Coordinates of C-alpha atoms in Angstrom, one line a residue:
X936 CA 72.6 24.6 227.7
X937 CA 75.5 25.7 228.9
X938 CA 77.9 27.8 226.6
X939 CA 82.1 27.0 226.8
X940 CA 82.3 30.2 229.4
X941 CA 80.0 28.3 231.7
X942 CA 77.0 30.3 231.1
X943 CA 73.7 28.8 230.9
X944 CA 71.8 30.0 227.7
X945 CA 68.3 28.7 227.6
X946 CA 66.6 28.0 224.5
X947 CA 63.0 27.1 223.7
X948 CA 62.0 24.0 221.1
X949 CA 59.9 25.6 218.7
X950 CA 59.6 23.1 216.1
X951 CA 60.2 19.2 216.0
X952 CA 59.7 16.5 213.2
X953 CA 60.9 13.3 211.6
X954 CA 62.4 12.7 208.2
X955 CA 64.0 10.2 206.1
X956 CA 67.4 9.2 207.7
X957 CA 69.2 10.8 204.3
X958 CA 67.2 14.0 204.6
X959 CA 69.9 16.9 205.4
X960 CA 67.3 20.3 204.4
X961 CA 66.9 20.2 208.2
X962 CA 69.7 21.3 208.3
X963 CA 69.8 25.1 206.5
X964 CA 71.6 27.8 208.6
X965 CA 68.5 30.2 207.6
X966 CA 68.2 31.7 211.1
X967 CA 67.8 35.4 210.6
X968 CA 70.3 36.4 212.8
X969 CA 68.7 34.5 215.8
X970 CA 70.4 32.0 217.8
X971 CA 69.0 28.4 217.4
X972 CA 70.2 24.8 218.2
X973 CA 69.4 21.9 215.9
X974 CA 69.2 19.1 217.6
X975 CA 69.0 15.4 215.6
X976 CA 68.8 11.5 216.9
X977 CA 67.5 8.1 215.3
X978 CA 63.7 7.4 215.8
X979 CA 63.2 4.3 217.8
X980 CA 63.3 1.7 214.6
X981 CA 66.4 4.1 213.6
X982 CA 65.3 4.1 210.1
X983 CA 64.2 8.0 210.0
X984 CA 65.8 11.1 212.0
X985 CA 64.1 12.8 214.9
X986 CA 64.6 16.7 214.8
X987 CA 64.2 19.3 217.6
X988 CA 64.6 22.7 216.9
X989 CA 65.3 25.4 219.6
X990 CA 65.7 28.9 219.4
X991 CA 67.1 31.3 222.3

C-alpha cells in the first residue's frame, strides 16, 4: 500500500473469511497497538461479505 507521504508500507494477509452481509464484529479496532488493514468486498452472489485481514 502506499501511505499519503508516498511511502510504500507492506502488510501481510493473515486472516480472511466470509460473513453475513449485516455482520460488522469484523470490524473491532482490537489490534494491540499493531498496524493492520481490514479489507471487505461482496462474495460473488453478493449476499455475504468477503474479509481480508492484513497486518504490517
Amino acid at each position: 500500500m502506499t501511505d499519503n507521504s508516498e511511502r510504500i508500507e507492506k502488510y501481510s494477509v493473515y486472516d480472511n473469511y466470509v460473513v453475513e452481509e449485516k455482520e460488522v464484529s469484523c470490524l473491532n479496532q482490537n489490534t494491540e497497538g499493531k498496524k493492520e488493514v481490514t479489507l471487505i468486498t461482496c462474495t460473488k452472489n453478493r449476499n455475504k461479505r468477503l474479509v481480508v485481514k492484513c497486518i504490517k
